[in-house]
Amino acid sequence: MMNRVVLIGRLTKEPELYYTKQGVAYARVCVAVNRGFRNSLGEQQVDFINCLVWRKSAENVTEYCTKGSLVGITGRIHTSNYEGDQGKRIYRTEVVIESITFLERRREGASKKDGTWGN
C-alpha cells in the first residue's frame, strides 16, 4: 500500500511550536495549495491542508518560516480521533510531514518578524 502526499503551497499563519511531555518538538502548520482550476467567476480555488511536523524539522519551520512562506512538503495522510471537551468524538485528518523544503529565501537583512520573503 502507498500513502504519499506531495504539496507546494504557502503557510496560512505563523507555525506553532509545541513539545510533548517527553520533550519532543512538534509544530502544526496550515498550507494553502492552489487547485488546478478556477471557479465560474474566475477565482482561484484553494485547499487548506493541516500538517504536522516533528522534531528538528518542527524547530526549523518555526525558526525560518512565517505566514506566507512558500514550502514544498512530502509526507503521508494521518487520521485520528479523540473525545472532545463536550464528550463529542472529534475526527482529524492531516498530513504528517516527512520532508519540508523552504522554497524562498528571506530577503537580505529581513527578520522572521517582518515577514519579508523573496526570490
N, CA, C and O atoms as a MOPAC input file, in Angstrom:
PM7 MOZYME 1SCF
protein

 N      0.83800 1    -1.18200 1     0.00000 1
 C      0.00000 1     0.00000 1     0.00000 1
 C      0.88400 1     1.24700 1     0.00000 1
 O      2.01000 1     1.23400 1     0.49700 1
 N      0.34600 1     2.31300 1    -0.56700 1
 C      1.10300 1     3.55900 1    -0.61000 1
 C      0.27100 1     4.68400 1    -0.01500 1
 O     -0.91500 1     4.81700 1    -0.31900 1
 N      0.88600 1     5.47900 1     0.81900 1
 C      0.26900 1     6.65400 1     1.41500 1
 C      1.28600 1     7.77000 1     1.27400 1
 O      2.14700 1     7.93700 1     2.13800 1
 N      1.19900 1     8.53700 1     0.19700 1
 C      2.20000 1     9.55200 1    -0.12600 1
 C      1.51300 1    10.83900 1    -0.54100 1
 O      0.58400 1    10.82000 1    -1.34800 1
 N      1.96300 1    11.95500 1     0.00700 1
 C      1.41300 1    13.26900 1    -0.30300 1
 C      2.56400 1    14.18400 1    -0.70100 1
 O      3.61400 1    14.18400 1    -0.05700 1
 N      2.36800 1    14.96400 1    -1.75900 1
 C      3.33200 1    15.97900 1    -2.17900 1
 C      2.55700 1    17.27900 1    -2.36400 1
 O      1.57900 1    17.32100 1    -3.11000 1
 N      2.99100 1    18.33800 1    -1.68500 1
 C      2.30200 1    19.62500 1    -1.73400 1
 C      3.30200 1    20.75200 1    -1.94900 1
 O      4.43800 1    20.69000 1    -1.47900 1
 N      2.86500 1    21.77800 1    -2.66200 1
 C      3.58600 1    23.04600 1    -2.71900 1
 C      2.55700 1    24.11900 1    -2.43100 1
 O      1.52900 1    24.20400 1    -3.10400 1
 N      2.83700 1    24.94000 1    -1.42800 1
 C      1.88800 1    25.98000 1    -1.06800 1
 C      2.49100 1    26.95200 1    -0.07600 1
 O      3.68100 1    26.89900 1     0.23500 1
 N      1.64100 1    27.84100 1     0.41600 1
 C      2.07700 1    28.88400 1     1.35300 1
 C      1.44600 1    28.66900 1     2.72200 1
 O      0.28600 1    28.27200 1     2.83500 1
 N      2.23500 1    28.93900 1     3.76000 1
 C      1.71700 1    28.83300 1     5.11600 1
 C      0.65200 1    29.90400 1     5.33200 1
 O      0.83600 1    31.05800 1     4.94600 1
 N     -0.45600 1    29.51800 1     5.94900 1
 C     -1.56200 1    30.45500 1     6.14200 1
 C     -1.46200 1    31.24000 1     7.44100 1
 O     -2.16600 1    32.23300 1     7.62400 1
 N     -0.59200 1    30.80100 1     8.34000 1
 C     -0.39400 1    31.50200 1     9.61100 1
 C      0.97400 1    31.13300 1    10.16300 1
 O      1.66600 1    30.27200 1     9.62000 1
 N      1.34900 1    31.79000 1    11.23900 1
 C      2.63300 1    31.50100 1    11.87700 1
 C      2.64900 1    30.05300 1    12.36600 1
 O      1.65900 1    29.59000 1    12.93300 1
 N      3.74600 1    29.33300 1    12.16100 1
 C      3.84800 1    27.97300 1    12.70800 1
 C      3.79500 1    28.01500 1    14.24000 1
 O      4.31400 1    28.94000 1    14.86500 1
 N      3.16700 1    27.01100 1    14.82400 1
 C      3.04000 1    26.92700 1    16.28000 1
 C      3.88600 1    25.76100 1    16.78600 1
 O      3.64000 1    24.61100 1    16.42200 1
 N      4.88000 1    26.05300 1    17.62100 1
 C      5.78500 1    25.02500 1    18.14200 1
 C      5.32400 1    24.55700 1    19.52000 1
 O      4.99400 1    25.36700 1    20.38600 1
 N      5.30700 1    23.24200 1    19.70700 1
 C      4.93700 1    22.62400 1    20.97800 1
 C      5.97000 1    21.55700 1    21.32100 1
 O      6.79900 1    21.18700 1    20.48900 1
 N      5.90900 1    21.07400 1    22.54300 1
 C      6.74900 1    19.95800 1    22.97400 1
 C      5.88000 1    18.94000 1    23.70400 1
 O      5.00700 1    19.30600 1    24.49100 1
 N      6.12600 1    17.66400 1    23.43600 1
 C      5.42900 1    16.60700 1    24.15600 1
 C      5.95600 1    16.54600 1    25.58600 1
 O      6.93600 1    17.21400 1    25.91500 1
 N      5.32000 1    15.75800 1    26.42700 1
 C      5.78800 1    15.57900 1    27.80900 1
 C      7.19600 1    14.99800 1    27.84800 1
 O      7.93300 1    15.20100 1    28.81400 1
 N      7.56900 1    14.27100 1    26.78800 1
 C      8.90600 1    13.68100 1    26.70200 1
 C      9.92400 1    14.64500 1    26.09200 1
 O     11.08900 1    14.28700 1    25.92200 1
 N      9.48900 1    15.87600 1    25.75900 1
 C     10.39900 1    16.88200 1    25.22600 1
 C     10.60600 1    16.83000 1    23.72500 1
 O     11.54300 1    17.44400 1    23.21600 1
 N      9.75000 1    16.11000 1    22.99800 1
 C      9.87000 1    16.01500 1    21.53800 1
 C      9.13000 1    17.19100 1    20.90000 1
 O      7.95300 1    17.41900 1    21.17800 1
 N      9.83300 1    17.93600 1    20.04100 1
 C      9.24700 1    19.10300 1    19.38100 1
 C      8.29300 1    18.68500 1    18.26900 1
 O      8.54300 1    17.72100 1    17.54500 1
 N      7.17900 1    19.43900 1    18.14700 1
 C      6.29000 1    19.28400 1    17.00100 1
 C      5.64100 1    20.62900 1    16.70600 1
 O      5.52100 1    21.48300 1    17.58500 1
 N      5.22700 1    20.80200 1    15.46400 1
 C      4.58000 1    22.04500 1    15.05300 1
 C      3.40600 1    21.72100 1    14.14700 1
 O      3.42800 1    20.75000 1    13.39000 1
 N      2.39800 1    22.54300 1    14.23900 1
 C      1.24400 1    22.43700 1    13.35500 1
 C      1.28400 1    23.62900 1    12.40200 1
 O      1.49800 1    24.76900 1    12.81400 1
 N      1.07400 1    23.34200 1    11.12600 1
 C      1.01600 1    24.38700 1    10.11100 1
 C     -0.17400 1    24.10600 1     9.20200 1
 O     -0.63200 1    22.96900 1     9.08700 1
 N     -0.65900 1    25.15000 1     8.56600 1
 C     -1.69500 1    25.00500 1     7.54800 1
 C     -1.11800 1    25.54500 1     6.24700 1
 O     -0.56300 1    26.64300 1     6.21400 1
 N     -1.25200 1    24.76900 1     5.17800 1
 C     -0.68500 1    25.13500 1     3.88200 1
 C     -1.81800 1    25.37500 1     2.88600 1
 O     -2.68500 1    24.51900 1     2.71200 1
 N     -1.81100 1    26.53600 1     2.23400 1
 C     -2.77600 1    26.85500 1     1.18000 1
 C     -2.19400 1    26.38500 1    -0.14500 1
 O     -1.10600 1    26.80300 1    -0.54100 1
 N     -2.93300 1    25.50800 1    -0.82800 1
 C     -2.47400 1    24.92400 1    -2.08800 1
 C     -3.49400 1    25.24800 1    -3.17100 1
 O     -4.66900 1    24.90200 1    -3.04900 1
 N     -3.04000 1    25.91400 1    -4.23300 1
 C     -3.94200 1    26.23800 1    -5.33600 1
 C     -4.39800 1    24.97900 1    -6.04900 1
 O     -3.60800 1    24.06600 1    -6.29100 1
 N     -5.68200 1    24.94100 1    -6.38200 1
 C     -6.20000 1    23.85900 1    -7.21700 1
 C     -5.84300 1    24.17100 1    -8.66200 1
 O     -5.42300 1    25.28600 1    -8.97200 1
 N     -6.00500 1    23.20700 1    -9.53400 1
 C     -5.62400 1    23.37600 1   -10.93500 1
 C     -6.67400 1    24.05500 1   -11.79100 1
 O     -6.60200 1    24.00200 1   -13.01900 1
 N     -7.65700 1    24.69800 1   -11.15500 1
 C     -8.71500 1    25.34100 1   -11.93600 1
 C     -9.28600 1    26.52800 1   -11.17100 1
 O     -9.02200 1    26.71200 1    -9.98200 1
 N    -10.07300 1    27.32400 1   -11.88200 1
 C    -10.77200 1    28.46000 1   -11.28500 1
 C    -12.27100 1    28.17200 1   -11.30400 1
 O    -12.74400 1    27.34400 1   -12.08200 1
 N    -13.01000 1    28.86300 1   -10.44100 1
 C    -14.45500 1    28.66100 1   -10.43100 1
 C    -15.11300 1    29.44100 1   -11.56500 1
 O    -14.42100 1    30.06000 1   -12.37300 1
 N    -16.43400 1    29.41500 1   -11.62900 1
 C    -17.15600 1    30.06200 1   -12.72900 1
 C    -16.98900 1    31.57800 1   -12.73700 1
 O    -17.24600 1    32.21700 1   -13.75700 1
 N    -16.56600 1    32.16300 1   -11.62100 1
 C    -16.31700 1    33.60500 1   -11.55100 1
 C    -14.86500 1    33.95300 1   -11.86500 1
 O    -14.47700 1    35.12100 1   -11.82000 1
 N    -14.06600 1    32.93700 1   -12.18100 1
 C    -12.65900 1    33.15600 1   -12.49800 1
 C    -11.75600 1    33.23900 1   -11.28100 1
 O    -10.58800 1    33.61000 1   -11.40000 1
 N    -12.28500 1    32.89900 1   -10.11000 1
 C    -11.49800 1    32.96800 1    -8.88400 1
 C    -10.70300 1    31.68100 1    -8.68000 1
 O    -11.20200 1    30.58000 1    -8.91300 1
 N     -9.46300 1    31.84200 1    -8.24400 1
 C     -8.60500 1    30.68900 1    -7.96300 1
 C     -9.17700 1    29.89300 1    -6.79800 1
 O     -9.52100 1    30.46600 1    -5.76400 1
 N     -9.28000 1    28.59200 1    -6.95400 1
 C     -9.74700 1    27.71900 1    -5.87900 1
 C     -8.54200 1    27.22800 1    -5.07600 1
 O     -7.49600 1    26.91300 1    -5.64400 1
 N     -8.69400 1    27.16700 1    -3.77400 1
 C     -7.57800 1    26.84000 1    -2.88500 1
 C     -8.03000 1    25.79300 1    -1.86700 1
 O     -9.14600 1    25.85300 1    -1.35200 1
 N     -7.15100 1    24.83800 1    -1.58600 1
 C     -7.36700 1    23.88700 1    -0.49700 1
 C     -6.46500 1    24.28600 1     0.66200 1
 O     -5.32700 1    24.70700 1     0.45100 1
 N     -6.96800 1    24.15500 1     1.87900 1
 C     -6.20400 1    24.46000 1     3.08000 1
 C     -5.93000 1    23.13900 1     3.79300 1
 O     -6.84600 1    22.48900 1     4.29700 1
 N     -4.65800 1    22.75500 1     3.82700 1
 C     -4.25300 1    21.44100 1     4.31100 1
 C     -3.54600 1    21.57800 1     5.66100 1
 O     -2.51500 1    22.24400 1     5.76300 1
 N     -4.10200 1    20.94800 1     6.68900 1
 C     -3.46000 1    20.93300 1     8.00900 1
 C     -2.33000 1    19.91800 1     8.00900 1
 O     -2.48000 1    18.80000 1     7.51500 1
 N     -1.19100 1    20.32300 1     8.57000 1
 C      0.00300 1    19.47500 1     8.56700 1
 C      0.63200 1    19.45200 1     9.95500 1
 O      0.46500 1    20.37100 1    10.75600 1
 N      1.35700 1    18.37400 1    10.20500 1
 C      2.06500 1    18.17700 1    11.46400 1
 C      3.50700 1    17.80400 1    11.14400 1
 O      3.76200 1    16.92200 1    10.32300 1
 N      4.45200 1    18.48200 1    11.80100 1
 C      5.87300 1    18.21600 1    11.56500 1
 C      6.54900 1    17.98800 1    12.92100 1
 O      6.20800 1    18.63900 1    13.90800 1
 N      7.50800 1    17.06100 1    12.95900 1
 C      8.12300 1    16.62800 1    14.20800 1
 C      9.60700 1    16.98100 1    14.30100 1
 O     10.27000 1    17.23400 1    13.29600 1
 N     10.09400 1    16.98900 1    15.51100 1
 C     11.49700 1    17.05900 1    15.89900 1
 C     12.21100 1    18.30600 1    15.35100 1
 O     11.65900 1    19.40500 1    15.39500 1
 N     13.42900 1    18.13500 1    14.84000 1
 C     14.23800 1    19.27100 1    14.37900 1
 C     13.54900 1    20.02300 1    13.24300 1
 O     13.65300 1    21.24700 1    13.15600 1
 N     12.84800 1    19.29900 1    12.37600 1
 C     12.12000 1    19.96800 1    11.28800 1
 C     11.07500 1    20.92800 1    11.84700 1
 O     10.85300 1    21.99800 1    11.28000 1
 N     10.43300 1    20.56000 1    12.95200 1
 C      9.44800 1    21.44300 1    13.58800 1
 C     10.12500 1    22.71500 1    14.09400 1
 O      9.60800 1    23.81700 1    13.91300 1
 N     11.27400 1    22.55300 1    14.72200 1
 C     12.00700 1    23.71900 1    15.21800 1
 C     12.47100 1    24.60500 1    14.06600 1
 O     12.41700 1    25.83000 1    14.16500 1
 N     12.92900 1    23.98900 1    12.96800 1
 C     13.37400 1    24.76300 1    11.80500 1
 C     12.22500 1    25.53200 1    11.16600 1
 O     12.38800 1    26.69200 1    10.78600 1
 N     11.06800 1    24.89500 1    11.04500 1
 C      9.91100 1    25.57100 1    10.44500 1
 C      9.53300 1    26.79700 1    11.26200 1
 O      9.27800 1    27.86200 1    10.69900 1
 N      9.49200 1    26.66000 1    12.58100 1
 C      9.10900 1    27.80800 1    13.40100 1
 C     10.19300 1    28.88400 1    13.43000 1
 O      9.89100 1    30.06100 1    13.62800 1
 N     11.43700 1    28.49400 1    13.23600 1
 C     12.53900 1    29.46100 1    13.21700 1
 C     12.62800 1    30.21300 1    11.89300 1
 O     12.86000 1    31.42200 1    11.89000 1
 N     12.44900 1    29.52200 1    10.77100 1
 C     12.74700 1    30.11100 1     9.46600 1
 C     11.53300 1    30.42600 1     8.60500 1
 O     11.67700 1    31.07500 1     7.56900 1
 N     10.35300 1    29.99300 1     8.99800 1
 C      9.15900 1    30.24800 1     8.18800 1
 C      8.19100 1    31.14800 1     8.92900 1
 O      8.20000 1    31.22400 1    10.15800 1
 N      7.36900 1    31.82000 1     8.17000 1
 C      6.35400 1    32.70200 1     8.71600 1
 C      5.12900 1    32.62500 1     7.81700 1
 O      5.16100 1    31.96800 1     6.77700 1
 N      4.07000 1    33.28100 1     8.20600 1
 C      2.87000 1    33.31700 1     7.37900 1
 C      3.25200 1    33.78000 1     5.97500 1
 O      3.93900 1    34.78900 1     5.81900 1
 N      2.80700 1    33.04100 1     4.95100 1
 C      3.09800 1    33.39300 1     3.56400 1
 C      4.30400 1    32.69300 1     2.97700 1
 O      4.51800 1    32.76300 1     1.76700 1
 N      5.10300 1    32.01600 1     3.79600 1
 C      6.28600 1    31.31000 1     3.28600 1
 C      5.88100 1    30.21100 1     2.31100 1
 O      4.93600 1    29.46400 1     2.56200 1
 N      6.60300 1    30.12000 1     1.19700 1
 C      6.36600 1    29.07800 1     0.20000 1
 C      7.17800 1    27.84800 1     0.58000 1
 O      8.39300 1    27.92800 1     0.76400 1
 N      6.49600 1    26.70200 1     0.69600 1
 C      7.15900 1    25.46500 1     1.10300 1
 C      6.75100 1    24.31300 1     0.19500 1
 O      5.66200 1    24.30200 1    -0.37900 1
 N      7.65200 1    23.34700 1     0.08100 1
 C      7.36100 1    22.07900 1    -0.57700 1
 C      7.35400 1    20.99900 1     0.48700 1
 O      8.25400 1    20.93600 1     1.32400 1
 N      6.34200 1    20.15400 1     0.45500 1
 C      6.15500 1    19.15400 1     1.50400 1
 C      5.96700 1    17.77800 1     0.89100 1
 O      5.24500 1    17.62400 1    -0.09400 1
 N      6.61500 1    16.78000 1     1.47100 1
 C      6.27000 1    15.38700 1     1.20200 1
 C      5.92500 1    14.76800 1     2.54700 1
 O      6.53300 1    15.08100 1     3.57000 1
 N      4.94600 1    13.89100 1     2.52300 1
 C      4.51300 1    13.27300 1     3.76300 1
 C      3.46300 1    12.22300 1     3.51700 1
 O      3.38000 1    11.64400 1     2.43400 1
 N      2.65400 1    11.98300 1     4.54500 1
 C      1.61200 1    10.96400 1     4.45200 1
 C      0.35800 1    11.45800 1     5.16900 1
 O      0.43800 1    12.27100 1     6.08900 1
 N     -0.79400 1    10.95900 1     4.74000 1
 C     -2.06400 1    11.27800 1     5.38400 1
 C     -2.16300 1    10.49000 1     6.68500 1
 O     -1.85000 1     9.30100 1     6.73200 1
 N     -2.59800 1    11.16700 1     7.72800 1
 C     -2.79100 1    10.52000 1     9.02500 1
 C     -4.17200 1    10.91800 1     9.54700 1
 O     -4.52900 1    12.09600 1     9.52600 1
 N     -4.93600 1     9.95200 1    10.00800 1
 C     -6.23300 1    10.23600 1    10.61600 1
 C     -6.19900 1     9.83400 1    12.08100 1
 O     -5.53700 1     8.86800 1    12.46000 1
 N     -6.91900 1    10.58500 1    12.89300 1
 C     -7.00500 1    10.26900 1    14.31400 1
 C     -8.34500 1    10.76400 1    14.84300 1
 O     -9.04600 1    11.51900 1    14.17000 1
 N     -8.68800 1    10.34300 1    16.02800 1
 C     -9.89800 1    10.84500 1    16.67200 1
 C     -9.70100 1    10.80300 1    18.17900 1
 O     -8.90000 1    10.03000 1    18.70400 1
 N    -10.45100 1    11.65400 1    18.85200 1
 C    -10.37900 1    11.73800 1    20.30400 1
 C    -11.69500 1    12.30700 1    20.81600 1
 O    -12.49700 1    12.84300 1    20.05100 1
 N    -11.89900 1    12.18400 1    22.10800 1
 C    -13.11200 1    12.72000 1    22.70800 1
 C    -12.87000 1    14.16600 1    23.10400 1
 O    -11.93700 1    14.46800 1    23.84900 1
 N    -13.72100 1    15.06400 1    22.60000 1
 C    -13.59000 1    16.48500 1    22.88100 1
 C    -14.12200 1    16.85800 1    24.25500 1
 O    -14.57900 1    16.00100 1    25.01200 1
 N    -14.05700 1    18.14800 1    24.57000 1
 C    -14.47400 1    18.65900 1    25.87700 1
 C    -15.93000 1    18.34500 1    26.20400 1
 O    -16.26200 1    18.07400 1    27.35800 1
 N    -16.78700 1    18.37800 1    25.21300 1
 C    -18.21700 1    18.15500 1    25.41900 1
 C    -18.59600 1    16.68000 1    25.33100 1
 O    -19.78200 1    16.34900 1    25.31200 1
 N    -17.60100 1    15.78600 1    25.27900 1
 C    -17.86800 1    14.36400 1    25.15800 1
 C    -18.15300 1    13.92000 1    23.73600 1
 O    -18.51200 1    12.76700 1    23.49600 1
 N    -17.99300 1    14.83700 1    22.79500 1
 C    -18.24900 1    14.53700 1    21.38400 1
 C    -16.96500 1    14.02900 1    20.72200 1
 O    -15.88300 1    14.54100 1    21.00900 1
 N    -17.06900 1    13.04500 1    19.85500 1
 C    -15.92500 1    12.46900 1    19.15000 1
 C    -15.43800 1    13.47400 1    18.10500 1
 O    -16.22700 1    13.94100 1    17.28300 1
 N    -14.14900 1    13.81000 1    18.13100 1
 C    -13.51800 1    14.74500 1    17.19700 1
 C    -12.63000 1    13.93400 1    16.25600 1
 O    -11.81300 1    13.12700 1    16.70000 1
 N    -12.80100 1    14.15700 1    14.95600 1
 C    -12.00700 1    13.45500 1    13.94500 1
 C    -11.05700 1    14.44600 1    13.28900 1
 O    -11.43500 1    15.58300 1    13.00400 1
 N     -9.82300 1    14.01300 1    13.05100 1
 C     -8.81100 1    14.88400 1    12.45700 1
 C     -8.11400 1    14.14000 1    11.32400 1
 O     -7.73500 1    12.97700 1    11.46400 1
 N     -7.95200 1    14.83700 1    10.19600 1
 C     -7.15500 1    14.33700 1     9.07700 1
 C     -6.09100 1    15.38200 1     8.79200 1
 O     -6.40400 1    16.56100 1     8.63000 1
 N     -4.83700 1    14.95900 1     8.72900 1
 C     -3.74600 1    15.89300 1     8.47500 1
 C     -2.61100 1    15.17300 1     7.76300 1
 O     -2.56700 1    13.94400 1     7.70700 1
 N     -1.70300 1    15.96000 1     7.22500 1
 C     -0.50600 1    15.41500 1     6.58700 1
 C      0.61500 1    15.42900 1     7.61600 1
 O      0.92500 1    16.47100 1     8.19200 1
 N      1.22000 1    14.27200 1     7.84300 1
 C      2.41600 1    14.20000 1     8.68400 1
 C      3.60500 1    14.43600 1     7.75600 1
 O      3.87400 1    13.63600 1     6.85900 1
 N      4.30500 1    15.53100 1     7.98000 1
 C      5.39800 1    15.94100 1     7.10000 1
 C      6.62500 1    15.07500 1     7.35600 1
 O      7.09600 1    14.95100 1     8.48600 1
 N      7.12800 1    14.48200 1     6.28500 1
 C      8.36800 1    13.70300 1     6.35800 1
 C      9.55100 1    14.53000 1     5.87700 1
 O     10.68000 1    14.33800 1     6.32700 1
 N      9.27900 1    15.46100 1     4.95000 1
 C     10.32200 1    16.34000 1     4.42100 1
 C      9.68400 1    17.67300 1     4.05200 1
 O      8.62000 1    17.71500 1     3.43400 1
 N     10.34300 1    18.75400 1     4.43600 1
 C      9.84900 1    20.08200 1     4.08000 1
 C     11.00700 1    20.88600 1     3.50800 1
 O     12.10200 1    20.91000 1     4.07000 1
 N     10.74900 1    21.54000 1     2.38700 1
 C     11.75300 1    22.35800 1     1.70800 1
 C     11.27400 1    23.79800 1     1.69000 1
 O     10.14300 1    24.07500 1     1.28900 1
 N     12.12500 1    24.71100 1     2.12100 1
 C     11.80300 1    26.13200 1     2.07700 1
 C     12.11300 1    26.61600 1     0.66700 1
 O     13.27300 1    26.60400 1     0.25500 1
 N     11.10200 1    27.03900 1    -0.07500 1
 C     11.25700 1    27.34800 1    -1.49700 1
 C     11.55900 1    28.81100 1    -1.77400 1
 O     11.72300 1    29.19800 1    -2.93100 1
 N     11.63400 1    29.62100 1    -0.74500 1
 C     12.03700 1    31.01900 1    -0.88900 1
 C     13.08800 1    31.31700 1     0.17200 1
 O     13.10300 1    30.71800 1     1.24700 1
 N     13.95200 1    32.24600 1    -0.15500 1
 C     14.92000 1    32.71600 1     0.83300 1
 C     14.41900 1    34.02100 1     1.40400 1
 O     13.76300 1    34.81200 1     0.72600 1
 N     14.73900 1    34.22600 1     2.64900 1
 C     14.40600 1    35.50000 1     3.26200 1
 C     15.25200 1    36.58200 1     2.60100 1
 O     16.42600 1    36.35700 1     2.30700 1
 N     14.67500 1    37.73900 1     2.36900 1
 C     15.43100 1    38.83900 1     1.76300 1
 C     16.56300 1    39.27000 1     2.67700 1
 O     16.48400 1    39.12600 1     3.89700 1
 N     17.60900 1    39.79400 1     2.07900 1
 C     18.78800 1    40.23500 1     2.82500 1
 C     18.38700 1    41.19200 1     3.93900 1
 O     17.70000 1    42.18500 1     3.69800 1
 N     18.81600 1    40.89200 1     5.14900 1
 C     18.54600 1    41.77300 1     6.28200 1
 C     17.15600 1    41.63100 1     6.87400 1
 O     16.82600 1    42.34000 1     7.82400 1
 N     16.33100 1    40.73900 1     6.34500 1
 C     14.97100 1    40.58700 1     6.85200 1
 C     14.96800 1    39.70700 1     8.09100 1
 O     15.77700 1    38.78800 1     8.22000 1
 N     14.06500 1    39.99500 1     8.98200 1
 C     13.90700 1    39.14800 1    10.16700 1
 C     12.62100 1    38.35000 1    10.04000 1
 O     11.76100 1    38.67200 1     9.22000 1
 N     12.49000 1    37.31800 1    10.84400 1
 C     11.27900 1    36.49700 1    10.82000 1
 C     10.05400 1    37.35200 1    11.13300 1
 O      8.97200 1    37.11500 1    10.59600 1
 N     10.22400 1    38.32000 1    11.98100 1
 C      9.09800 1    39.13800 1    12.42600 1
 C      8.48900 1    39.99300 1    11.31300 1
 O      7.27700 1    40.20900 1    11.30600 1
 N      9.30400 1    40.48500 1    10.36900 1
 C      8.72700 1    41.38200 1     9.36300 1
 C      8.13500 1    40.64400 1     8.16900 1
 O      7.47800 1    41.26500 1     7.33300 1
 N      8.34900 1    39.33900 1     8.06800 1
 C      7.70100 1    38.53600 1     7.03600 1
 C      8.12300 1    38.84000 1     5.61500 1
 O      7.40400 1    38.47600 1     4.68500 1
 N      9.26100 1    39.49400 1     5.40100 1
 C      9.68800 1    39.81500 1     4.04200 1
 C     10.43900 1    38.65100 1     3.43000 1
 O     11.49200 1    38.24100 1     3.91900 1
 N      9.88500 1    38.13300 1     2.36500 1
 C     10.44900 1    36.98200 1     1.66700 1
 C     10.54400 1    37.31600 1     0.19300 1
 O      9.82400 1    38.18800 1    -0.29300 1
 N     11.40400 1    36.64800 1    -0.50800 1
 C     11.51800 1    36.87000 1    -1.94300 1
 C     12.47100 1    35.89000 1    -2.56700 1
 O     13.07900 1    35.06900 1    -1.88000 1
 N     12.60100 1    35.97900 1    -3.89100 1
 C     13.45600 1    35.03100 1    -4.61100 1
 C     14.90300 1    35.41800 1    -4.54100 1
 O     15.75500 1    34.72400 1    -5.09600 1

